[in-house]
Amino acid sequence: EAGVVQSPRYKIIEKKQPVAFWCNPISGHNTLYWYLQNLGQGPELLIRYENEEAVDDSQLPKDRFSAERLKGVDSTLKIQPAELGDSAVYLCASSTGQKETQYFGPGTRLLVL
Amino acid sequence: QKEVEQNSGPLSVPEGAIASLNCTYSDRGSQSFFWYRQYSGKSPELIMFIYSNGDKEDGRFTAQLNKASQYVSLLIRDSQPSDSATYLCAVNMFSLGGAQKLVFGQGTRLTINP
């Protein structure tokens, strides 16, 4: 069974530029999560989807971050404009439900210069 | 007070010894608890989950849960150098509106010395 797929794996951009990350969850996993992980910290939830509905986006900085999961499978997370403090690893995870085990993708390592 | 607290370490253990990793959490209503292992530069991978008070064993790993003390631990027996990683404790907590959210501790960095 294929795991969670993310792309790109690495991204270097200048501040104020836009950036987008893509995630393909494990087949059959209706719940999809985007996390932010800073160095030396645990992942922090940005947004959770149940199918195509964003059911918890309370931690998403909506002034610059947006996300979508139009057909309830793949998802994209966008930052516009990026700031220096956005440098981190962006992790996507999926599960069969909100109470179930989450499986993580390899992450996208973002560096904002 | 952080919702999920772990000692950041580093914790250094000789090869073959028992490594003990601890975690406390703030939400008394939490029902499910997870331990993830994260190698440097990699994503977290699930080691174990535990729902009930007591011990749960899987190979060299044992998770222990004490809901009354709001405490969960992970024991690694016969530690190997390949166990050197950061161990993340994660707790399913209820957020506003009744939805559950997985909250992670900052992780404990474990080093197994040959």
PDB file of C-alpha atoms in Angstrom:
ATOM      1  CA  GLU A   1       0.000   0.000   0.000  1.00  0.00           C
ATOM      2  CA  ALA A   2       1.408   3.388  -0.991  1.00  0.00           C
ATOM      3  CA  GLY A   3       1.910   5.885   1.784  1.00  0.00           C
ATOM      4  CA  VAL A   4       1.134   9.571   1.905  1.00  0.00           C
ATOM      5  CA  VAL A   5       2.830  11.388  -0.958  1.00  0.00           C
ATOM      6  CA  GLN A   6       3.966  14.989  -0.774  1.00  0.00           C
ATOM      7  CA  SER A   7       5.669  17.298  -3.188  1.00  0.00           C
ATOM      8  CA  PRO A   8       7.923  19.087  -3.470  1.00  0.00           C
ATOM      9  CA  ARG A   9      10.261  17.655  -0.862  1.00  0.00           C
ATOM     10  CA  TYR A  10      12.268  20.862  -0.619  1.00  0.00           C
ATOM     11  CA  LYS A  11      11.495  24.430  -1.554  1.00  0.00           C
ATOM     12  CA  ILE A  12      13.593  27.564  -1.288  1.00  0.00           C
ATOM     13  CA  ILE A  13      11.915  30.892  -1.980  1.00  0.00           C
ATOM     14  CA  GLU A  14      12.434  34.535  -1.241  1.00  0.00           C
ATOM     15  CA  LYS A  15      10.184  36.289   1.238  1.00  0.00           C
ATOM     16  CA  LYS A  16       6.974  37.727  -0.144  1.00  0.00           C
ATOM     17  CA  GLN A  17       6.836  35.042  -2.834  1.00  0.00           C
ATOM     18  CA  PRO A  18       3.970  32.537  -2.982  1.00  0.00           C
ATOM     19  CA  VAL A  19       4.489  28.813  -2.447  1.00  0.00           C
ATOM     20  CA  ALA A  20       2.269  25.755  -2.688  1.00  0.00           C
ATOM     21  CA  PHE A  21       2.529  22.230  -1.329  1.00  0.00           C
ATOM     22  CA  TRP A  22       0.696  19.185  -2.582  1.00  0.00           C
ATOM     23  CA  CYS A  23      -0.441  16.060  -0.749  1.00  0.00           C
ATOM     24  CA  ASN A  24      -1.951  12.768  -1.885  1.00  0.00           C
ATOM     25  CA  PRO A  25      -3.253  10.735   1.078  1.00  0.00           C
ATOM     26  CA  ILE A  26      -3.374   6.989   1.502  1.00  0.00           C
ATOM     27  CA  SER A  27      -6.124   5.512  -0.646  1.00  0.00           C
ATOM     28  CA  GLY A  28      -9.382   5.296   1.257  1.00  0.00           C
ATOM     29  CA  HIS A  29      -8.346   7.778   3.954  1.00  0.00           C
ATOM     30  CA  ASN A  30     -11.091  10.365   4.181  1.00  0.00           C
ATOM     31  CA  THR A  31      -9.383  12.495   6.812  1.00  0.00           C
ATOM     32  CA  LEU A  32      -6.427  14.643   5.792  1.00  0.00           C
ATOM     33  CA  TYR A  33      -4.283  16.883   7.959  1.00  0.00           C
ATOM     34  CA  TRP A  34      -1.706  19.565   7.367  1.00  0.00           C
ATOM     35  CA  TYR A  35       0.836  20.127  10.107  1.00  0.00           C
ATOM     36  CA  LEU A  36       3.652  22.585  10.628  1.00  0.00           C
ATOM     37  CA  GLN A  37       6.803  21.396  12.362  1.00  0.00           C
ATOM     38  CA  ASN A  38       9.453  23.812  13.527  1.00  0.00           C
ATOM     39  CA  LEU A  39      12.936  22.595  14.402  1.00  0.00           C
ATOM     40  CA  GLY A  40      13.020  20.901  17.776  1.00  0.00           C
ATOM     41  CA  GLN A  41       9.245  20.951  18.154  1.00  0.00           C
ATOM     42  CA  GLY A  42       6.431  18.516  17.592  1.00  0.00           C
ATOM     43  CA  PRO A  43       4.028  18.914  14.669  1.00  0.00           C
ATOM     44  CA  GLU A  44       1.251  21.481  15.120  1.00  0.00           C
ATOM     45  CA  LEU A  45      -2.054  21.080  13.350  1.00  0.00           C
ATOM     46  CA  LEU A  46      -2.912  23.703  10.727  1.00  0.00           C
ATOM     47  CA  ILE A  47      -6.055  22.226   9.221  1.00  0.00           C
ATOM     48  CA  ARG A  48      -8.052  19.020   9.123  1.00  0.00           C
ATOM     49  CA  TYR A  49     -10.310  17.853   6.300  1.00  0.00           C
ATOM     50  CA  GLU A  50     -13.082  15.309   6.417  1.00  0.00           C
ATOM     51  CA  ASN A  51     -13.481  14.485   2.731  1.00  0.00           C
ATOM     52  CA  GLU A  52     -13.608  17.905   1.039  1.00  0.00           C
ATOM     53  CA  GLU A  53     -14.773  19.813   4.108  1.00  0.00           C
ATOM     54  CA  ALA A  54     -12.339  21.748   6.291  1.00  0.00           C
ATOM     55  CA  VAL A  55     -13.663  20.861   9.744  1.00  0.00           C
ATOM     56  CA  ASP A  56     -10.880  22.359  11.873  1.00  0.00           C
ATOM     57  CA  ASP A  57      -8.906  25.304  10.535  1.00  0.00           C
ATOM     58  CA  SER A  58      -8.677  27.230  13.777  1.00  0.00           C
ATOM     59  CA  GLN A  59      -4.863  27.170  13.742  1.00  0.00           C
ATOM     60  CA  LEU A  60      -4.472  28.203  10.113  1.00  0.00           C
ATOM     61  CA  PRO A  61      -3.194  31.814   9.717  1.00  0.00           C
ATOM     62  CA  LYS A  62      -5.847  32.793   7.240  1.00  0.00           C
ATOM     63  CA  ASP A  63      -4.298  36.106   6.288  1.00  0.00           C
ATOM     64  CA  ARG A  64      -1.590  34.311   4.315  1.00  0.00           C
ATOM     65  CA  PHE A  65      -2.361  30.589   4.371  1.00  0.00           C
ATOM     66  CA  SER A  66      -5.034  28.808   2.382  1.00  0.00           C
ATOM     67  CA  ALA A  67      -5.825  25.179   1.696  1.00  0.00           C
ATOM     68  CA  GLU A  68      -8.164  23.204  -0.476  1.00  0.00           C
ATOM     69  CA  ARG A  69      -9.235  19.626  -1.047  1.00  0.00           C
ATOM     70  CA  LEU A  70     -11.651  20.029  -3.919  1.00  0.00           C
ATOM     71  CA  LYS A  71     -12.480  16.408  -4.731  1.00  0.00           C
ATOM     72  CA  GLY A  72     -11.890  14.986  -1.287  1.00  0.00           C
ATOM     73  CA  VAL A  73      -8.615  13.293  -2.200  1.00  0.00           C
ATOM     74  CA  ASP A  74      -5.556  15.440  -3.010  1.00  0.00           C
ATOM     75  CA  SER A  75      -4.962  18.639  -1.116  1.00  0.00           C
ATOM     76  CA  THR A  76      -2.885  21.767  -1.596  1.00  0.00           C
ATOM     77  CA  LEU A  77      -1.621  24.190   1.025  1.00  0.00           C
ATOM     78  CA  LYS A  78      -0.613  27.656  -0.108  1.00  0.00           C
ATOM     79  CA  ILE A  79       1.258  30.511   1.515  1.00  0.00           C
ATOM     80  CA  GLN A  80       1.039  33.971  -0.001  1.00  0.00           C
ATOM     81  CA  PRO A  81       3.113  35.948   0.713  1.00  0.00           C
ATOM     82  CA  ALA A  82       5.710  33.872   2.523  1.00  0.00           C
ATOM     83  CA  GLU A  83       7.558  35.323   5.492  1.00  0.00           C
ATOM     84  CA  LEU A  84      10.918  34.401   6.984  1.00  0.00           C
ATOM     85  CA  GLY A  85       9.168  32.799   9.953  1.00  0.00           C
ATOM     86  CA  ASP A  86       7.374  30.347   7.666  1.00  0.00           C
ATOM     87  CA  SER A  87      10.587  28.352   7.238  1.00  0.00           C
ATOM     88  CA  ALA A  88       9.694  24.928   8.602  1.00  0.00           C
ATOM     89  CA  VAL A  89       8.640  21.446   7.566  1.00  0.00           C
ATOM     90  CA  TYR A  90       5.073  21.102   6.336  1.00  0.00           C
ATOM     91  CA  LEU A  91       3.703  17.647   6.965  1.00  0.00           C
ATOM     92  CA  CYS A  92       0.620  16.040   5.500  1.00  0.00           C
ATOM     93  CA  ALA A  93      -1.030  13.117   7.250  1.00  0.00           C
ATOM     94  CA  SER A  94      -4.094  11.009   6.624  1.00  0.00           C
ATOM     95  CA  SER A  95      -6.314   8.622   8.537  1.00  0.00           C
ATOM     96  CA  THR A  96      -9.576   6.731   8.171  1.00  0.00           C
ATOM     97  CA  GLY A  97     -11.194   8.996  10.774  1.00  0.00           C
ATOM     98  CA  GLN A  98     -10.405  11.681  13.315  1.00  0.00           C
ATOM     99  CA  LYS A  99      -9.964   9.167  16.131  1.00  0.00           C
ATOM    100  CA  GLU A 100      -7.822   6.822  14.090  1.00  0.00           C
ATOM    101  CA  THR A 101      -4.090   6.514  13.637  1.00  0.00           C
ATOM    102  CA  GLN A 102      -2.534   9.190  11.479  1.00  0.00           C
ATOM    103  CA  TYR A 103       0.105   8.323   8.897  1.00  0.00           C
ATOM    104  CA  PHE A 104       2.518  11.003   7.823  1.00  0.00           C
ATOM    105  CA  GLY A 105       4.013  11.852   4.489  1.00  0.00           C
ATOM    106  CA  PRO A 106       7.710  12.718   4.065  1.00  0.00           C
ATOM    107  CA  GLY A 107       7.059  16.436   4.430  1.00  0.00           C
ATOM    108  CA  THR A 108       8.077  19.526   2.496  1.00  0.00           C
ATOM    109  CA  ARG A 109      11.018  21.432   3.912  1.00  0.00           C
ATOM    110  CA  LEU A 110      10.517  25.135   3.226  1.00  0.00           C
ATOM    111  CA  LEU A 111      13.244  27.735   3.480  1.00  0.00           C
ATOM    112  CA  VAL A 112      12.286  31.376   3.093  1.00  0.00           C
ATOM    113  CA  LEU A 113      15.202  33.730   2.423  1.00  0.00           C
TER     114      LEU A 113
ATOM    115  CA  GLN B   1       1.258  24.704  30.996  1.00  0.00           C
ATOM    116  CA  LYS B   2       1.758  22.917  27.713  1.00  0.00           C
ATOM    117  CA  GLU B   3      -0.957  20.493  26.714  1.00  0.00           C
ATOM    118  CA  VAL B   4       1.533  17.655  26.187  1.00  0.00           C
ATOM    119  CA  GLU B   5       4.877  17.794  27.919  1.00  0.00           C
ATOM    120  CA  GLN B   6       8.008  15.794  27.332  1.00  0.00           C
ATOM    121  CA  ASN B   7      11.568  16.173  28.491  1.00  0.00           C
ATOM    122  CA  SER B   8      13.405  17.337  25.367  1.00  0.00           C
ATOM    123  CA  GLY B   9      16.558  15.475  26.362  1.00  0.00           C
ATOM    124  CA  PRO B  10      18.916  14.480  25.018  1.00  0.00           C
ATOM    125  CA  LEU B  11      18.538  11.147  26.781  1.00  0.00           C
ATOM    126  CA  SER B  12      21.595   8.965  26.477  1.00  0.00           C
ATOM    127  CA  VAL B  13      21.326   5.203  27.112  1.00  0.00           C
ATOM    128  CA  PRO B  14      23.923   2.472  26.639  1.00  0.00           C
ATOM    129  CA  GLU B  15      23.232  -0.215  24.074  1.00  0.00           C
ATOM    130  CA  GLY B  16      21.286  -3.114  25.525  1.00  0.00           C
ATOM    131  CA  ALA B  17      19.803  -1.078  28.382  1.00  0.00           C
ATOM    132  CA  ILE B  18      16.201   0.029  28.867  1.00  0.00           C
ATOM    133  CA  ALA B  19      15.276   3.481  27.600  1.00  0.00           C
ATOM    134  CA  SER B  20      12.390   5.147  29.414  1.00  0.00           C
ATOM    135  CA  LEU B  21      10.532   8.035  27.807  1.00  0.00           C
ATOM    136  CA  ASN B  22       7.881   9.985  29.667  1.00  0.00           C
ATOM    137  CA  CYS B  23       4.993  12.236  28.763  1.00  0.00           C
ATOM    138  CA  THR B  24       2.328  14.104  30.725  1.00  0.00           C
ATOM    139  CA  TYR B  25      -0.828  15.668  29.349  1.00  0.00           C
ATOM    140  CA  SER B  26      -3.334  18.243  30.545  1.00  0.00           C
ATOM    141  CA  ASP B  27      -6.719  17.063  29.238  1.00  0.00           C
ATOM    142  CA  ARG B  28      -8.303  14.541  31.617  1.00  0.00           C
ATOM    143  CA  GLY B  29     -10.817  13.590  28.949  1.00  0.00           C
ATOM    144  CA  SER B  30      -8.189  12.307  26.527  1.00  0.00           C
ATOM    145  CA  GLN B  31      -8.813   8.731  25.430  1.00  0.00           C
ATOM    146  CA  SER B  32      -6.102   7.806  22.969  1.00  0.00           C
ATOM    147  CA  PHE B  33      -2.355   8.141  23.124  1.00  0.00           C
ATOM    148  CA  PHE B  34       0.329   7.588  20.541  1.00  0.00           C
ATOM    149  CA  TRP B  35       4.095   7.297  20.351  1.00  0.00           C
ATOM    150  CA  TYR B  36       5.800   8.317  17.125  1.00  0.00           C
ATOM    151  CA  ARG B  37       9.472   7.935  16.257  1.00  0.00           C
ATOM    152  CA  GLN B  38      11.136  10.550  14.075  1.00  0.00           C
ATOM    153  CA  TYR B  39      14.593  10.124  12.628  1.00  0.00           C
ATOM    154  CA  SER B  40      16.494  13.280  11.771  1.00  0.00           C
ATOM    155  CA  GLY B  41      15.189  14.781   8.545  1.00  0.00           C
ATOM    156  CA  LYS B  42      12.368  12.237   8.290  1.00  0.00           C
ATOM    157  CA  SER B  43       8.667  12.303   9.077  1.00  0.00           C
ATOM    158  CA  PRO B  44       7.089  10.804  12.213  1.00  0.00           C
ATOM    159  CA  GLU B  45       6.262   7.105  12.074  1.00  0.00           C
ATOM    160  CA  LEU B  46       3.866   5.403  14.467  1.00  0.00           C
ATOM    161  CA  ILE B  47       5.378   3.009  16.988  1.00  0.00           C
ATOM    162  CA  MET B  48       2.472   2.299  19.307  1.00  0.00           C
ATOM    163  CA  PHE B  49      -0.891   3.495  20.473  1.00  0.00           C
ATOM    164  CA  ILE B  50      -2.627   2.826  23.771  1.00  0.00           C
ATOM    165  CA  TYR B  51      -6.177   3.464  24.899  1.00  0.00           C
ATOM    166  CA  SER B  52      -6.529   1.632  28.226  1.00  0.00           C
ATOM    167  CA  ASN B  53      -4.800   2.026  31.558  1.00  0.00           C
ATOM    168  CA  GLY B  54      -1.920  -0.341  32.091  1.00  0.00           C
ATOM    169  CA  ASP B  55       0.772  -1.721  29.839  1.00  0.00           C
ATOM    170  CA  LYS B  56       0.765  -2.633  26.177  1.00  0.00           C
ATOM    171  CA  GLU B  57       3.692  -4.562  24.764  1.00  0.00           C
ATOM    172  CA  ASP B  58       4.868  -4.866  21.157  1.00  0.00           C
ATOM    173  CA  GLY B  59       8.214  -6.526  20.694  1.00  0.00           C
ATOM    174  CA  ARG B  60      10.863  -4.476  22.474  1.00  0.00           C
ATOM    175  CA  PHE B  61       8.437  -1.618  23.067  1.00  0.00           C
ATOM    176  CA  THR B  62       6.051  -1.207  25.993  1.00  0.00           C
ATOM    177  CA  ALA B  63       3.631   1.684  26.352  1.00  0.00           C
ATOM    178  CA  GLN B  64       2.285   2.462  29.804  1.00  0.00           C
ATOM    179  CA  LEU B  65      -0.758   4.592  30.541  1.00  0.00           C
ATOM    180  CA  ASN B  66      -1.993   6.014  33.819  1.00  0.00           C
ATOM    181  CA  LYS B  67      -5.025   8.207  33.197  1.00  0.00           C
ATOM    182  CA  ALA B  68      -5.418   9.162  36.861  1.00  0.00           C
ATOM    183  CA  SER B  69      -1.922  10.650  36.832  1.00  0.00           C
ATOM    184  CA  GLN B  70      -2.274  11.871  33.227  1.00  0.00           C
ATOM    185  CA  TYR B  71       0.933  10.117  32.395  1.00  0.00           C
ATOM    186  CA  VAL B  72       2.038   7.955  29.491  1.00  0.00           C
ATOM    187  CA  SER B  73       5.433   6.383  28.964  1.00  0.00           C
ATOM    188  CA  LEU B  74       7.354   4.319  26.449  1.00  0.00           C
ATOM    189  CA  LEU B  75       9.930   1.735  27.419  1.00  0.00           C
ATOM    190  CA  ILE B  76      12.404   0.377  24.915  1.00  0.00           C
ATOM    191  CA  ARG B  77      14.095  -2.836  26.014  1.00  0.00           C
ATOM    192  CA  ASP B  78      17.462  -4.033  24.696  1.00  0.00           C
ATOM    193  CA  SER B  79      18.094  -0.611  23.151  1.00  0.00           C
ATOM    194  CA  GLN B  80      19.859  -0.605  19.804  1.00  0.00           C
ATOM    195  CA  PRO B  81      21.789   2.204  18.082  1.00  0.00           C
ATOM    196  CA  SER B  82      19.032   2.177  15.437  1.00  0.00           C
ATOM    197  CA  ASP B  83      16.624   3.328  18.165  1.00  0.00           C
ATOM    198  CA  SER B  84      18.438   6.670  18.272  1.00  0.00           C
ATOM    199  CA  ALA B  85      15.795   9.174  17.204  1.00  0.00           C
ATOM    200  CA  THR B  86      13.343  11.726  18.557  1.00  0.00           C
ATOM    201  CA  TYR B  87      10.272  10.187  20.187  1.00  0.00           C
ATOM    202  CA  LEU B  88       7.063  12.179  20.005  1.00  0.00           C
ATOM    203  CA  CYS B  89       4.207  11.660  22.412  1.00  0.00           C
ATOM    204  CA  ALA B  90       0.812  12.553  20.929  1.00  0.00           C
ATOM    205  CA  VAL B  91      -2.528  12.795  22.698  1.00  0.00           C
ATOM    206  CA  ASN B  92      -5.987  13.027  21.164  1.00  0.00           C
ATOM    207  CA  MET B  93      -7.639  15.996  22.831  1.00  0.00           C
ATOM    208  CA  PHE B  94     -11.018  17.575  22.497  1.00  0.00           C
ATOM    209  CA  SER B  95     -11.031  21.013  20.945  1.00  0.00           C
ATOM    210  CA  LEU B  96     -13.831  23.585  20.764  1.00  0.00           C
ATOM    211  CA  GLY B  97     -16.978  22.116  19.313  1.00  0.00           C
ATOM    212  CA  GLY B  98     -16.189  18.612  20.474  1.00  0.00           C
ATOM    213  CA  ALA B  99     -13.846  17.673  17.657  1.00  0.00           C
ATOM    214  CA  GLN B 100     -10.706  15.777  18.525  1.00  0.00           C
ATOM    215  CA  LYS B 101      -7.247  16.995  17.714  1.00  0.00           C
ATOM    216  CA  LEU B 102      -3.931  15.189  17.989  1.00  0.00           C
ATOM    217  CA  VAL B 103      -1.591  17.290  20.106  1.00  0.00           C
ATOM    218  CA  PHE B 104       2.113  16.507  20.069  1.00  0.00           C
ATOM    219  CA  GLY B 105       4.753  17.045  22.681  1.00  0.00           C
ATOM    220  CA  GLN B 106       8.038  18.621  21.649  1.00  0.00           C
ATOM    221  CA  GLY B 107       9.721  15.228  21.523  1.00  0.00           C
ATOM    222  CA  THR B 108      12.546  13.576  23.454  1.00  0.00           C
ATOM    223  CA  ARG B 109      15.812  13.050  21.627  1.00  0.00           C
ATOM    224  CA  LEU B 110      17.186   9.601  22.449  1.00  0.00           C
ATOM    225  CA  THR B 111      20.732   8.489  21.765  1.00  0.00           C
ATOM    226  CA  ILE B 112      21.816   4.859  22.186  1.00  0.00           C
ATOM    227  CA  ASN B 113      25.531   4.573  22.755  1.00  0.00           C
ATOM    228  CA  PRO B 114      27.273   1.442  21.405  1.00  0.00           C
TER     229      PRO B 114
END
